[in-house]
Amino acid sequence: PPRSTLFPYTTLFRSDTCGDATAVDRFALEGAALSISASGASATWGSTPVTTMGGSYRLCWCMILGPNSCVQPEEFRFDVGKFTLIGVYPHSQDRTCIAGQTCVFHGIEGQHLSTGDRYLVLDTCGTNTYVNSVVEWGNSVLSDAGSATVGWSDLELTAIGGQYRLCWCSVHFRCSLAEHFRVTFGSIDIVGPAPLVQDRT
């Protein structure tokens, strides 16, 4: 075919074998690269933030030979190599804290987590939905086993009881606004009264 019809197409899969895999969810375009340079030296997945689980994936390749090619996962048979995504996993690491007590929990797992990664309690990750009295981001300390202990200083929680989202931001990036904490990795139940104003006579 003429050169103009040969376009490399690369996507991520969460299987050990290309051609027998499942596309990655919560990744832009389900893992399919938006564009690849002519030399193949670089690929981009666009500007959509990646919020999928951290881990090790396979980078699989397919040559587009027509309008209906490179559509199904089994067409991506050529293994380009390993793709490592730094981040928390799994996405169901639920924790519980108690209003009126300090909030510290252990054993947060992920791929290449770092001491100093930031954690934030929000109603919805990636949005400006701060939870009253839990505005401060939690700092983390990494254990020898690679899991993280997360704490919100020595202050007691005075937040309204309820269920909120646990959100993560890598120490390698700017983590100064709630919008930077886009990755949800679980929920946190704050045991306590709700609402806080329940007057009686």
PDB file of C-alpha atoms in Angstrom:
ATOM      1  CA  PRO A   1       0.000   0.000   0.000  1.00  0.00           C
ATOM      2  CA  PRO A   2       1.138   3.591  -0.448  1.00  0.00           C
ATOM      3  CA  ARG A   3       2.981   5.115   2.491  1.00  0.00           C
ATOM      4  CA  SER A   4       0.044   7.401   3.307  1.00  0.00           C
ATOM      5  CA  THR A   5      -2.113   4.412   4.306  1.00  0.00           C
ATOM      6  CA  LEU A   6       0.415   2.945   6.763  1.00  0.00           C
ATOM      7  CA  PHE A   7      -0.097   4.453  10.183  1.00  0.00           C
ATOM      8  CA  PRO A   8       1.306   2.927  13.381  1.00  0.00           C
ATOM      9  CA  TYR A   9      -1.275   2.585  16.116  1.00  0.00           C
ATOM     10  CA  THR A  10      -0.292   1.794  19.678  1.00  0.00           C
ATOM     11  CA  THR A  11      -2.401   1.035  22.707  1.00  0.00           C
ATOM     12  CA  LEU A  12      -2.030  -0.176  26.300  1.00  0.00           C
ATOM     13  CA  PHE A  13      -3.380  -3.467  27.576  1.00  0.00           C
ATOM     14  CA  ARG A  14      -3.439  -4.981  31.027  1.00  0.00           C
ATOM     15  CA  SER A  15      -2.452  -8.455  30.019  1.00  0.00           C
ATOM     16  CA  ASP A  16       0.882 -10.227  29.917  1.00  0.00           C
ATOM     17  CA  THR A  17       0.302 -11.122  26.273  1.00  0.00           C
ATOM     18  CA  CYS A  18      -0.533  -8.764  23.394  1.00  0.00           C
ATOM     19  CA  GLY A  19      -3.357  -9.967  21.169  1.00  0.00           C
ATOM     20  CA  ASP A  20      -5.152 -11.534  24.109  1.00  0.00           C
ATOM     21  CA  ALA A  21      -5.877  -8.594  26.357  1.00  0.00           C
ATOM     22  CA  THR A  22      -8.349  -6.037  27.638  1.00  0.00           C
ATOM     23  CA  ALA A  23      -8.094  -2.313  26.939  1.00  0.00           C
ATOM     24  CA  VAL A  24      -7.173  -0.172  29.951  1.00  0.00           C
ATOM     25  CA  ASP A  25     -10.109   1.660  31.493  1.00  0.00           C
ATOM     26  CA  ARG A  26      -9.873   5.171  32.983  1.00  0.00           C
ATOM     27  CA  PHE A  27      -7.117   5.892  30.476  1.00  0.00           C
ATOM     28  CA  ALA A  28      -7.581   8.354  27.613  1.00  0.00           C
ATOM     29  CA  LEU A  29      -9.123   6.636  24.575  1.00  0.00           C
ATOM     30  CA  GLU A  30      -9.098   3.331  26.513  1.00  0.00           C
ATOM     31  CA  GLY A  31      -5.325   3.239  26.156  1.00  0.00           C
ATOM     32  CA  ALA A  32      -5.105   3.959  22.426  1.00  0.00           C
ATOM     33  CA  ALA A  33      -2.408   6.495  21.544  1.00  0.00           C
ATOM     34  CA  LEU A  34      -3.767   9.678  19.987  1.00  0.00           C
ATOM     35  CA  SER A  35      -0.708  10.214  17.797  1.00  0.00           C
ATOM     36  CA  ILE A  36       2.751   8.766  17.234  1.00  0.00           C
ATOM     37  CA  SER A  37       5.692  10.584  15.727  1.00  0.00           C
ATOM     38  CA  ALA A  38       6.874   9.549  12.268  1.00  0.00           C
ATOM     39  CA  SER A  39      10.028   8.049  13.776  1.00  0.00           C
ATOM     40  CA  GLY A  40       8.054   6.241  16.458  1.00  0.00           C
ATOM     41  CA  ALA A  41      10.222   7.858  19.112  1.00  0.00           C
ATOM     42  CA  SER A  42       7.295   9.474  20.925  1.00  0.00           C
ATOM     43  CA  ALA A  43       3.598   8.883  21.467  1.00  0.00           C
ATOM     44  CA  THR A  44       0.897  10.972  23.072  1.00  0.00           C
ATOM     45  CA  TRP A  45      -2.431  10.146  24.646  1.00  0.00           C
ATOM     46  CA  GLY A  46      -3.642  13.740  24.457  1.00  0.00           C
ATOM     47  CA  SER A  47      -4.382  16.138  27.298  1.00  0.00           C
ATOM     48  CA  THR A  48      -6.956  14.029  29.151  1.00  0.00           C
ATOM     49  CA  PRO A  49      -5.614  13.232  32.654  1.00  0.00           C
ATOM     50  CA  VAL A  50      -4.807   9.573  33.311  1.00  0.00           C
ATOM     51  CA  THR A  51      -6.731   8.265  36.335  1.00  0.00           C
ATOM     52  CA  THR A  52      -6.341   4.520  35.859  1.00  0.00           C
ATOM     53  CA  MET A  53      -4.635   2.239  38.379  1.00  0.00           C
ATOM     54  CA  GLY A  54      -0.880   2.289  38.684  1.00  0.00           C
ATOM     55  CA  GLY A  55       0.838  -0.867  37.561  1.00  0.00           C
ATOM     56  CA  SER A  56       2.718  -2.628  34.802  1.00  0.00           C
ATOM     57  CA  TYR A  57       1.023  -2.880  31.404  1.00  0.00           C
ATOM     58  CA  ARG A  58       1.953  -4.158  27.953  1.00  0.00           C
ATOM     59  CA  LEU A  59       2.514  -1.694  25.112  1.00  0.00           C
ATOM     60  CA  CYS A  60       1.044  -3.338  22.004  1.00  0.00           C
ATOM     61  CA  TRP A  61       1.230  -2.257  18.354  1.00  0.00           C
ATOM     62  CA  CYS A  62      -0.857  -2.652  15.208  1.00  0.00           C
ATOM     63  CA  MET A  63      -0.409  -1.297  11.672  1.00  0.00           C
ATOM     64  CA  ILE A  64      -3.482   0.417  10.225  1.00  0.00           C
ATOM     65  CA  LEU A  65      -4.063  -0.952   6.734  1.00  0.00           C
ATOM     66  CA  GLY A  66      -7.639   0.186   6.237  1.00  0.00           C
ATOM     67  CA  PRO A  67     -10.586   1.963   7.852  1.00  0.00           C
ATOM     68  CA  ASN A  68     -11.643  -1.118   9.837  1.00  0.00           C
ATOM     69  CA  SER A  69      -8.246  -2.346  10.981  1.00  0.00           C
ATOM     70  CA  CYS A  70      -6.745  -2.030  14.485  1.00  0.00           C
ATOM     71  CA  VAL A  71     -10.128  -1.877  16.177  1.00  0.00           C
ATOM     72  CA  GLN A  72     -10.235  -5.064  18.264  1.00  0.00           C
ATOM     73  CA  PRO A  73      -7.726  -5.902  21.045  1.00  0.00           C
ATOM     74  CA  GLU A  74      -6.743  -9.169  19.344  1.00  0.00           C
ATOM     75  CA  GLU A  75      -5.398  -7.186  16.374  1.00  0.00           C
ATOM     76  CA  PHE A  76      -2.646  -5.690  18.560  1.00  0.00           C
ATOM     77  CA  ARG A  77      -0.371  -8.727  18.479  1.00  0.00           C
ATOM     78  CA  PHE A  78       3.064  -7.101  18.412  1.00  0.00           C
ATOM     79  CA  ASP A  79       4.573  -6.503  21.867  1.00  0.00           C
ATOM     80  CA  VAL A  80       6.575  -3.257  21.979  1.00  0.00           C
ATOM     81  CA  GLY A  81       7.515  -3.531  25.640  1.00  0.00           C
ATOM     82  CA  LYS A  82       6.444  -2.833  29.205  1.00  0.00           C
ATOM     83  CA  PHE A  83       4.634   0.366  30.181  1.00  0.00           C
ATOM     84  CA  THR A  84       4.939   1.316  33.867  1.00  0.00           C
ATOM     85  CA  LEU A  85       2.336   3.679  35.259  1.00  0.00           C
ATOM     86  CA  ILE A  86       3.180   5.231  38.634  1.00  0.00           C
ATOM     87  CA  GLY A  87       0.138   5.409  40.861  1.00  0.00           C
ATOM     88  CA  VAL A  88      -2.075   3.854  43.503  1.00  0.00           C
ATOM     89  CA  TYR A  89      -3.781   0.493  43.028  1.00  0.00           C
ATOM     90  CA  PRO A  90      -6.212  -1.068  43.528  1.00  0.00           C
ATOM     91  CA  HIS A  91      -8.983   1.563  43.450  1.00  0.00           C
ATOM     92  CA  SER A  92     -10.832   0.063  46.412  1.00  0.00           C
ATOM     93  CA  GLN A  93      -8.520   0.868  49.342  1.00  0.00           C
ATOM     94  CA  ASP A  94     -11.251   1.983  51.742  1.00  0.00           C
ATOM     95  CA  ARG A  95     -10.405   3.334  55.185  1.00  0.00           C
ATOM     96  CA  THR A  96     -12.244   4.561  58.320  1.00  0.00           C
ATOM     97  CA  CYS A  97     -11.439   7.433  60.690  1.00  0.00           C
ATOM     98  CA  ILE A  98     -13.322   8.780  63.697  1.00  0.00           C
ATOM     99  CA  ALA A  99     -14.351  12.389  64.248  1.00  0.00           C
ATOM    100  CA  GLY A 100     -12.609  13.840  67.301  1.00  0.00           C
ATOM    101  CA  GLN A 101      -9.550  11.607  66.763  1.00  0.00           C
ATOM    102  CA  THR A 102      -6.409  11.927  64.663  1.00  0.00           C
ATOM    103  CA  CYS A 103      -6.599  10.222  61.261  1.00  0.00           C
ATOM    104  CA  VAL A 104      -3.742   7.927  60.220  1.00  0.00           C
ATOM    105  CA  PHE A 105      -3.907   4.751  58.143  1.00  0.00           C
ATOM    106  CA  HIS A 106      -1.387   2.284  56.835  1.00  0.00           C
ATOM    107  CA  GLY A 107      -0.821  -0.020  53.906  1.00  0.00           C
ATOM    108  CA  ILE A 108      -1.791   2.154  50.936  1.00  0.00           C
ATOM    109  CA  GLU A 109      -0.506   0.217  47.921  1.00  0.00           C
ATOM    110  CA  GLY A 110       0.542   1.187  44.421  1.00  0.00           C
ATOM    111  CA  GLN A 111       3.234   1.213  41.762  1.00  0.00           C
ATOM    112  CA  HIS A 112       6.395   3.167  42.717  1.00  0.00           C
ATOM    113  CA  LEU A 113       4.693   5.307  45.367  1.00  0.00           C
ATOM    114  CA  SER A 114       6.960   7.890  47.009  1.00  0.00           C
ATOM    115  CA  THR A 115       7.394   9.400  50.429  1.00  0.00           C
ATOM    116  CA  GLY A 116       5.782  12.814  50.159  1.00  0.00           C
ATOM    117  CA  ASP A 117       2.967  11.802  47.817  1.00  0.00           C
ATOM    118  CA  ARG A 118      -0.103  13.818  48.748  1.00  0.00           C
ATOM    119  CA  TYR A 119      -3.558  12.548  49.687  1.00  0.00           C
ATOM    120  CA  LEU A 120      -6.747  14.556  49.980  1.00  0.00           C
ATOM    121  CA  VAL A 121     -10.268  13.848  51.185  1.00  0.00           C
ATOM    122  CA  LEU A 122     -12.853  15.244  48.766  1.00  0.00           C
ATOM    123  CA  ASP A 123     -16.474  14.675  47.869  1.00  0.00           C
ATOM    124  CA  THR A 124     -15.313  14.100  44.269  1.00  0.00           C
ATOM    125  CA  CYS A 125     -11.669  13.706  43.248  1.00  0.00           C
ATOM    126  CA  GLY A 126     -10.351  16.323  40.850  1.00  0.00           C
ATOM    127  CA  THR A 127     -12.961  18.910  41.818  1.00  0.00           C
ATOM    128  CA  ASN A 128     -13.058  21.766  44.304  1.00  0.00           C
ATOM    129  CA  THR A 129     -15.237  19.854  46.782  1.00  0.00           C
ATOM    130  CA  TYR A 130     -13.239  20.185  49.987  1.00  0.00           C
ATOM    131  CA  VAL A 131     -14.566  18.444  53.085  1.00  0.00           C
ATOM    132  CA  ASN A 132     -14.928  20.870  55.990  1.00  0.00           C
ATOM    133  CA  SER A 133     -12.101  20.475  58.544  1.00  0.00           C
ATOM    134  CA  VAL A 134     -10.140  18.052  56.304  1.00  0.00           C
ATOM    135  CA  VAL A 135      -8.821  20.650  53.859  1.00  0.00           C
ATOM    136  CA  GLU A 136      -5.172  19.918  54.630  1.00  0.00           C
ATOM    137  CA  TRP A 137      -3.574  17.273  52.405  1.00  0.00           C
ATOM    138  CA  GLY A 138      -2.219  14.217  54.101  1.00  0.00           C
ATOM    139  CA  ASN A 139       1.489  13.507  53.805  1.00  0.00           C
ATOM    140  CA  SER A 140       2.778   9.975  53.376  1.00  0.00           C
ATOM    141  CA  VAL A 141       5.756   7.936  54.527  1.00  0.00           C
ATOM    142  CA  LEU A 142       6.762   4.872  52.537  1.00  0.00           C
ATOM    143  CA  SER A 143       7.447   1.605  54.345  1.00  0.00           C
ATOM    144  CA  ASP A 144      10.206  -0.845  53.474  1.00  0.00           C
ATOM    145  CA  ALA A 145       7.570  -2.979  51.770  1.00  0.00           C
ATOM    146  CA  GLY A 146       6.645  -0.119  49.427  1.00  0.00           C
ATOM    147  CA  SER A 147       3.245   0.659  50.969  1.00  0.00           C
ATOM    148  CA  ALA A 148       2.419   4.078  52.400  1.00  0.00           C
ATOM    149  CA  THR A 149       1.340   5.341  55.802  1.00  0.00           C
ATOM    150  CA  VAL A 150      -0.828   8.444  55.429  1.00  0.00           C
ATOM    151  CA  GLY A 151      -1.605  10.970  58.147  1.00  0.00           C
ATOM    152  CA  TRP A 152      -3.231  14.367  58.563  1.00  0.00           C
ATOM    153  CA  SER A 153      -0.758  15.845  61.121  1.00  0.00           C
ATOM    154  CA  ASP A 154      -1.563  15.646  64.829  1.00  0.00           C
ATOM    155  CA  LEU A 155      -4.867  17.484  64.661  1.00  0.00           C
ATOM    156  CA  GLU A 156      -8.149  15.801  65.513  1.00  0.00           C
ATOM    157  CA  LEU A 157     -10.757  15.551  62.777  1.00  0.00           C
ATOM    158  CA  THR A 158     -13.785  17.758  63.284  1.00  0.00           C
ATOM    159  CA  ALA A 159     -15.414  16.924  59.955  1.00  0.00           C
ATOM    160  CA  ILE A 160     -19.036  15.936  59.527  1.00  0.00           C
ATOM    161  CA  GLY A 161     -19.546  12.192  59.643  1.00  0.00           C
ATOM    162  CA  GLY A 162     -20.072  10.627  56.229  1.00  0.00           C
ATOM    163  CA  GLN A 163     -18.428   8.853  53.312  1.00  0.00           C
ATOM    164  CA  TYR A 164     -15.930  10.731  51.165  1.00  0.00           C
ATOM    165  CA  ARG A 165     -13.390   9.954  48.433  1.00  0.00           C
ATOM    166  CA  LEU A 166      -9.679   9.317  48.963  1.00  0.00           C
ATOM    167  CA  CYS A 167      -7.705  11.127  46.243  1.00  0.00           C
ATOM    168  CA  TRP A 168      -4.011  10.871  45.304  1.00  0.00           C
ATOM    169  CA  CYS A 169      -1.421  13.182  43.734  1.00  0.00           C
ATOM    170  CA  SER A 170       2.210  12.252  42.992  1.00  0.00           C
ATOM    171  CA  VAL A 171       5.026  14.108  44.738  1.00  0.00           C
ATOM    172  CA  HIS A 172       6.597  14.504  41.277  1.00  0.00           C
ATOM    173  CA  PHE A 173       3.909  16.990  40.214  1.00  0.00           C
ATOM    174  CA  ARG A 174       2.269  20.124  41.530  1.00  0.00           C
ATOM    175  CA  CYS A 175      -0.262  19.211  44.242  1.00  0.00           C
ATOM    176  CA  SER A 176      -1.467  22.600  45.415  1.00  0.00           C
ATOM    177  CA  LEU A 177      -5.144  22.551  44.392  1.00  0.00           C
ATOM    178  CA  ALA A 178      -7.977  20.057  44.733  1.00  0.00           C
ATOM    179  CA  GLU A 179      -8.085  19.849  40.926  1.00  0.00           C
ATOM    180  CA  HIS A 180      -4.637  18.205  40.982  1.00  0.00           C
ATOM    181  CA  PHE A 181      -5.937  15.252  43.031  1.00  0.00           C
ATOM    182  CA  ARG A 182      -7.679  13.449  40.173  1.00  0.00           C
ATOM    183  CA  VAL A 183      -7.031   9.807  41.051  1.00  0.00           C
ATOM    184  CA  THR A 184      -9.635   8.066  43.218  1.00  0.00           C
ATOM    185  CA  PHE A 185      -8.349   5.015  45.046  1.00  0.00           C
ATOM    186  CA  GLY A 186     -11.046   4.368  47.622  1.00  0.00           C
ATOM    187  CA  SER A 187     -13.480   5.865  50.083  1.00  0.00           C
ATOM    188  CA  ILE A 188     -13.064   7.039  53.651  1.00  0.00           C
ATOM    189  CA  ASP A 189     -15.833   6.682  56.233  1.00  0.00           C
ATOM    190  CA  ILE A 190     -15.655   9.357  58.903  1.00  0.00           C
ATOM    191  CA  VAL A 191     -17.577   8.082  61.898  1.00  0.00           C
ATOM    192  CA  GLY A 192     -19.338  10.965  63.620  1.00  0.00           C
ATOM    193  CA  PRO A 193     -22.489  13.089  63.842  1.00  0.00           C
ATOM    194  CA  ALA A 194     -24.022  14.699  60.761  1.00  0.00           C
ATOM    195  CA  PRO A 195     -24.932  17.512  60.595  1.00  0.00           C
ATOM    196  CA  LEU A 196     -22.734  19.135  63.227  1.00  0.00           C
ATOM    197  CA  VAL A 197     -25.443  21.552  64.390  1.00  0.00           C
ATOM    198  CA  GLN A 198     -28.141  19.519  66.126  1.00  0.00           C
ATOM    199  CA  ASP A 199     -29.375  21.904  68.804  1.00  0.00           C
ATOM    200  CA  ARG A 200     -31.640  20.738  71.598  1.00  0.00           C
ATOM    201  CA  THR A 201     -33.381  22.397  74.543  1.00  0.00           C
TER     202      THR A 201
END
